[in-house]
PDB file of C-alpha atoms in Angstrom:
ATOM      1  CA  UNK A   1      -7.305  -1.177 -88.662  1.00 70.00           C
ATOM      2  CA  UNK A   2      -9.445  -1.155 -85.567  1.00 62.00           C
ATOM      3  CA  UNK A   3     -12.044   0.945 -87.119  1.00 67.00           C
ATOM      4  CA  UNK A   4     -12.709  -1.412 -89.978  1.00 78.00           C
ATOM      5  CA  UNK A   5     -15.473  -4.060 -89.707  1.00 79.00           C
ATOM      6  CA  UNK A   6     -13.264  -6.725 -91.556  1.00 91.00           C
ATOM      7  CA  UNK A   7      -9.434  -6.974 -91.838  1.00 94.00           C
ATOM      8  CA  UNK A   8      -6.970  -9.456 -92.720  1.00 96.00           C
ATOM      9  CA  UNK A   9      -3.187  -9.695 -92.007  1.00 96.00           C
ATOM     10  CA  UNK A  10      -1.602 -10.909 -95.288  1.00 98.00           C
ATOM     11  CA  UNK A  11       1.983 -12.725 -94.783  1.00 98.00           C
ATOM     12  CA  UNK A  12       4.026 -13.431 -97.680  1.00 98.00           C
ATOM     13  CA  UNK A  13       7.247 -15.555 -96.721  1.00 98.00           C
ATOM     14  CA  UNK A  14      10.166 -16.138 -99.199  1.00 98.00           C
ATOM     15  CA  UNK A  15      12.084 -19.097 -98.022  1.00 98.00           C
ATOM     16  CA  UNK A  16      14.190 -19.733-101.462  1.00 98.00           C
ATOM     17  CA  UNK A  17      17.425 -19.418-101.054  1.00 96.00           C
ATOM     18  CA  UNK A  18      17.888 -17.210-104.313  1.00 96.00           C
ATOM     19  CA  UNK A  19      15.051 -16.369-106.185  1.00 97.00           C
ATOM     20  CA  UNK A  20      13.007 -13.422-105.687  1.00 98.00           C
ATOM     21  CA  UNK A  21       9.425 -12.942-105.906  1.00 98.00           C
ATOM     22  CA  UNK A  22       7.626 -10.054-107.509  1.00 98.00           C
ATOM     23  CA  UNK A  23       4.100  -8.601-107.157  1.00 98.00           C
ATOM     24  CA  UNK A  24       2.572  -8.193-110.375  1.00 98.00           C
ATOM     25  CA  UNK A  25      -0.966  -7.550-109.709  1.00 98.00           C
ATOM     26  CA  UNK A  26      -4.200  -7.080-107.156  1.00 97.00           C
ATOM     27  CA  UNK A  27      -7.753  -7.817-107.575  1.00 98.00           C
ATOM     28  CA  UNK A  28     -10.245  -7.299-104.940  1.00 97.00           C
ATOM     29  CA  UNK A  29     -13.683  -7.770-105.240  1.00 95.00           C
ATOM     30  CA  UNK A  30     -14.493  -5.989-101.953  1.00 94.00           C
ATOM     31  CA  UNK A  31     -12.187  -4.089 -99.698  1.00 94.00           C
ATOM     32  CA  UNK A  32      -8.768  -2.213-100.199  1.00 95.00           C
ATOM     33  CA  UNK A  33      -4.993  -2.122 -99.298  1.00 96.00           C
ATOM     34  CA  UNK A  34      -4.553  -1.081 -95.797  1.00 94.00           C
ATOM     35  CA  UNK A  35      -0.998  -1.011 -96.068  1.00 95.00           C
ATOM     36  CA  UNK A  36       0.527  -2.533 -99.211  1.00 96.00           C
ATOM     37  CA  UNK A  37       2.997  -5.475 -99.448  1.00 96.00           C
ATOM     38  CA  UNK A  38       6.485  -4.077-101.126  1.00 96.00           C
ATOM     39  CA  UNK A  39       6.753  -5.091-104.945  1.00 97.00           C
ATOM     40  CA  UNK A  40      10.121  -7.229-104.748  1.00 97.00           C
ATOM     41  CA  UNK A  41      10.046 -10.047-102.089  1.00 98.00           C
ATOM     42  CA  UNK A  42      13.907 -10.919-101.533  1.00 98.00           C
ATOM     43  CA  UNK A  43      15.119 -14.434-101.108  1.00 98.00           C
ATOM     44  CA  UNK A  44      14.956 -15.315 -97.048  1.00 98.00           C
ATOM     45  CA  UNK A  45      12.492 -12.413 -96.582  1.00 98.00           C
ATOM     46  CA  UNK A  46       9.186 -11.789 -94.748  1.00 98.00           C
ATOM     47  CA  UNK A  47       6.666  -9.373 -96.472  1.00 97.00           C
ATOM     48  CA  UNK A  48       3.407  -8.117 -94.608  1.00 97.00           C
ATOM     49  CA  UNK A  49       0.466  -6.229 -95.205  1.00 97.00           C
ATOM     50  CA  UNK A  50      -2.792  -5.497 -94.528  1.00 97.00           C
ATOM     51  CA  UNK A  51      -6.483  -5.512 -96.170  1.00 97.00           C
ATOM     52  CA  UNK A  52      -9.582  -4.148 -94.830  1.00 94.00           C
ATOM     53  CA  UNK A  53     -13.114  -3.133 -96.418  1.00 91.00           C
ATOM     54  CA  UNK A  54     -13.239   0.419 -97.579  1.00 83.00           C
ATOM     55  CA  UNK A  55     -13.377   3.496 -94.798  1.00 80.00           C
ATOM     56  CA  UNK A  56     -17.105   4.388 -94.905  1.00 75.00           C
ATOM     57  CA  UNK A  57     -18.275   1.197 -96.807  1.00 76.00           C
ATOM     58  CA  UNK A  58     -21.344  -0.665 -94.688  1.00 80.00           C
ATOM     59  CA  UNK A  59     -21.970  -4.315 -94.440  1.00 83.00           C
ATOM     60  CA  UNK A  60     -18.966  -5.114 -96.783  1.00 88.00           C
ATOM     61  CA  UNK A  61     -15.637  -7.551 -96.197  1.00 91.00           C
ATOM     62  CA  UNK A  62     -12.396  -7.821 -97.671  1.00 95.00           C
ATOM     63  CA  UNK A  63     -12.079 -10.081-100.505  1.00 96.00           C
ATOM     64  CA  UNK A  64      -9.872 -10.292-103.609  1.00 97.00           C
ATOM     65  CA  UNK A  65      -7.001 -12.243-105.173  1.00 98.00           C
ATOM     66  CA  UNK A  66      -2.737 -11.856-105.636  1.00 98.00           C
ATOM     67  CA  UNK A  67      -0.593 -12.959-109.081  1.00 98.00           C
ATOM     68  CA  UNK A  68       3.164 -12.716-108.250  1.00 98.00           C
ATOM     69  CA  UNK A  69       6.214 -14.359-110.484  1.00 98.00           C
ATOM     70  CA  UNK A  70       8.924 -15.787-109.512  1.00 98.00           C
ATOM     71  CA  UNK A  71      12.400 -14.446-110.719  1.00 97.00           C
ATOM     72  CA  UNK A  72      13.349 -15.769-113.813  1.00 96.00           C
ATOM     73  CA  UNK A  73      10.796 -18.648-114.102  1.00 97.00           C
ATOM     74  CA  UNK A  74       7.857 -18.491-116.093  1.00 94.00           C
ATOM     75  CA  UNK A  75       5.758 -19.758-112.992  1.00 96.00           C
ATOM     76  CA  UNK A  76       3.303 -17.793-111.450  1.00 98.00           C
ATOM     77  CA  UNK A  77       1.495 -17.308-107.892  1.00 98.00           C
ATOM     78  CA  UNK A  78      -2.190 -17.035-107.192  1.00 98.00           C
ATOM     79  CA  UNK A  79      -3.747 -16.045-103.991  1.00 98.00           C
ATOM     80  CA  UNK A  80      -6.700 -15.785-102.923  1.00 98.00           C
ATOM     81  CA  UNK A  81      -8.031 -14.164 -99.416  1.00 98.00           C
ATOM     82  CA  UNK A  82     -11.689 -13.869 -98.368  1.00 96.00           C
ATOM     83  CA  UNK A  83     -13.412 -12.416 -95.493  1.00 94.00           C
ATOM     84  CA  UNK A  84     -16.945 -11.419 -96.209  1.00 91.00           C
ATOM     85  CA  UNK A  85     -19.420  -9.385 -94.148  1.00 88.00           C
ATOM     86  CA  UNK A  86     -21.766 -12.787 -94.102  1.00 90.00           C
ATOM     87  CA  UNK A  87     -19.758 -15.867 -94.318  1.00 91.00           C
ATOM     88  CA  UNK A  88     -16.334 -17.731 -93.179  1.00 92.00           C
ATOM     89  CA  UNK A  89     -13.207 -17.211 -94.211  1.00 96.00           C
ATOM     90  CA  UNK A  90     -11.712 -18.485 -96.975  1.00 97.00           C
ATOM     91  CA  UNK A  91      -8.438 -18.146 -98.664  1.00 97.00           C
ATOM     92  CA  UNK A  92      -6.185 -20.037-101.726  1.00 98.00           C
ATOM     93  CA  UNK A  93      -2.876 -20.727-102.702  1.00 98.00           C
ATOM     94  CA  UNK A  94      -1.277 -22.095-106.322  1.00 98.00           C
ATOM     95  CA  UNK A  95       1.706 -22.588-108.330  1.00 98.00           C
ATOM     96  CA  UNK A  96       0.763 -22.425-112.033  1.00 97.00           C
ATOM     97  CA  UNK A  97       2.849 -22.158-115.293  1.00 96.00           C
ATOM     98  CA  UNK A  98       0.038 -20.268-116.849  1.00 96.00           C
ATOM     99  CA  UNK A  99      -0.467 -16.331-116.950  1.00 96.00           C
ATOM    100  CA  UNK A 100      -4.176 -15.839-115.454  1.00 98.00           C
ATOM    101  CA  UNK A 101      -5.878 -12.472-113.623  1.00 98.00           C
ATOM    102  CA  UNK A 102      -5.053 -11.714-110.095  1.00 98.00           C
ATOM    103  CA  UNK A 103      -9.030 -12.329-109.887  1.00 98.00           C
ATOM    104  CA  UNK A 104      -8.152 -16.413-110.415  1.00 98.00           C
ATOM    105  CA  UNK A 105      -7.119 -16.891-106.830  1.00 97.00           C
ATOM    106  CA  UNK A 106     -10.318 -15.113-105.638  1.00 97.00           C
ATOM    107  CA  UNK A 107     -12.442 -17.435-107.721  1.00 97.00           C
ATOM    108  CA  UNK A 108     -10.866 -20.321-106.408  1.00 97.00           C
ATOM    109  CA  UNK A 109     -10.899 -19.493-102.713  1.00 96.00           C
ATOM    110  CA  UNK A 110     -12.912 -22.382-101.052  1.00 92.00           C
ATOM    111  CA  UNK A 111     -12.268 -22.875 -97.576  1.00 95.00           C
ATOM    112  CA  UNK A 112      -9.441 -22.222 -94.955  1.00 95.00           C
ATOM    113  CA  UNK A 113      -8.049 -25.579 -94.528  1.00 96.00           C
ATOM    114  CA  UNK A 114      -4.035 -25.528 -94.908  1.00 97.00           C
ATOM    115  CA  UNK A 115      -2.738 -25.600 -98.478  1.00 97.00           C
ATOM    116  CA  UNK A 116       0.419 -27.599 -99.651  1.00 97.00           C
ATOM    117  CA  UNK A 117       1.363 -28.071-103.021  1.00 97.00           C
ATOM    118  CA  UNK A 118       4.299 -28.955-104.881  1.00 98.00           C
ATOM    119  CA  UNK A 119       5.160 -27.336-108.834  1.00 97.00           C
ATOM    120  CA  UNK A 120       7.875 -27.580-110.959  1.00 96.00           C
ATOM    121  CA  UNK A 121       8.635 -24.910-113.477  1.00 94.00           C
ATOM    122  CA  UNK A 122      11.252 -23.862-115.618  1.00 94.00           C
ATOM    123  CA  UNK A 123      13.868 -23.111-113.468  1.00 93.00           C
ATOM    124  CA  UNK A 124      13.228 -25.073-110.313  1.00 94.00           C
ATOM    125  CA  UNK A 125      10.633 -26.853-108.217  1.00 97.00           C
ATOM    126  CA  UNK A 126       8.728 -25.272-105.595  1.00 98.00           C
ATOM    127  CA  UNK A 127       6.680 -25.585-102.412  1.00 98.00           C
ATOM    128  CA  UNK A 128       4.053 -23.180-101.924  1.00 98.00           C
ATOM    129  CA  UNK A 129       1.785 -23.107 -98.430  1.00 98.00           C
ATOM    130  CA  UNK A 130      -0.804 -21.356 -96.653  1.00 98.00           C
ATOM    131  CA  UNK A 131      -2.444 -21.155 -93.561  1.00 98.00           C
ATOM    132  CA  UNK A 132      -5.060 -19.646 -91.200  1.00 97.00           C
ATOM    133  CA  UNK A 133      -3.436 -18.127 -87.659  1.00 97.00           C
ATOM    134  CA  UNK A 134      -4.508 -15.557 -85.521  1.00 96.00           C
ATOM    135  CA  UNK A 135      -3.339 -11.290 -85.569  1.00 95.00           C
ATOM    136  CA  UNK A 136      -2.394  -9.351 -83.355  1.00 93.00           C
ATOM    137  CA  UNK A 137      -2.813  -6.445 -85.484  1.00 93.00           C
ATOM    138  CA  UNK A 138      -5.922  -7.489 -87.611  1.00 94.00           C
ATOM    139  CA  UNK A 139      -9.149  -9.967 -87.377  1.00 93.00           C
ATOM    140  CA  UNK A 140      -7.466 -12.618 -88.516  1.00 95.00           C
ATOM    141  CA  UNK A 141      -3.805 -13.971 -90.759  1.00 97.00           C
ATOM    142  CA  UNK A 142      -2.907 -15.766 -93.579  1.00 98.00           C
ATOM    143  CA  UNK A 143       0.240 -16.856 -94.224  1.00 98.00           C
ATOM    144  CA  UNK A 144       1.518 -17.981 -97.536  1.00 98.00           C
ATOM    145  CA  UNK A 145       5.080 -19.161 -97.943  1.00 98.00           C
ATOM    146  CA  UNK A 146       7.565 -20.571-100.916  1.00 98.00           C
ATOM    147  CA  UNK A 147      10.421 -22.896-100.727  1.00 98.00           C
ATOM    148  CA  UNK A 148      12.780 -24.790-102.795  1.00 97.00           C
ATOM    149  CA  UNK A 149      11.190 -28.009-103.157  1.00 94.00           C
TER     150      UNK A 149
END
């Protein structure tokens, strides 16, 4: 990571007590997978990985957008992370009971104030979070984390 010009630590935290949480898709604008976050989140779990611009790319970030499910709901998770080459960082969190691109989180990124919101969906209500923190191991974190609401 310490060879990239932009990198972000990407925490995904599972706090329901007995749903999982699955990763269904990736978009990024700019940037890649540095290491990949596994494709079943367990209930009570922590899941980490990295993104970074592309090895050889010049004057780019790392910018793109998450959908995940949750197990046996019909809701859906959208993320979105942003750190350009020019520009702050940015990021974006939602519950939604629609099925949209991984590119929707992206699109919505705005600004890196905390996120809270609240969602109910066919099988239980949910808390969904995310916030700015420093890395040890990139430029910079977000965290995003689900409860039972």
């Amino acid at each position: 990571m310490k060879d990239r010009a932009r990198s972000l630590q990407l925490t995904f935290v599972n706090l329901m007590r007995k749903k999982k949480v699955y990763f269904e898709d990736a978009y990024f604008d700019s940037g890649t997978w540095y290491q990949t976050w596994k494709p079943e989140f367990p209930p009570m779990s922590v899941n980490q990985g990295t993104v970074a611009n592309r090895q050889g790319s010049w004057f780019t970030g790392v910018t793109g957008g998450f959908r995940l499910s949750i197990d046996g709901d019909n809701m859906k998770i959208y993320l979105g992370f942003n750190q350009p080459y020019i520009g702050g960082y940015k990021f974006y969190a939602e519950l939604l009971n629609q099925n949209k691109p991984a590119k929707y989180g992206y699109d919505r990124s705005s600004n890196n104030n905390p996120k809270t919101m609240f969602a109910s969906g066919s099988s239980g209500r949910y808390k969904l979070q995310a916030i700015q923190t420093p890395s040890t191991i990139a430029q910079m974190a977000f965290v995003y984390q689900i409860s039972d609401a």
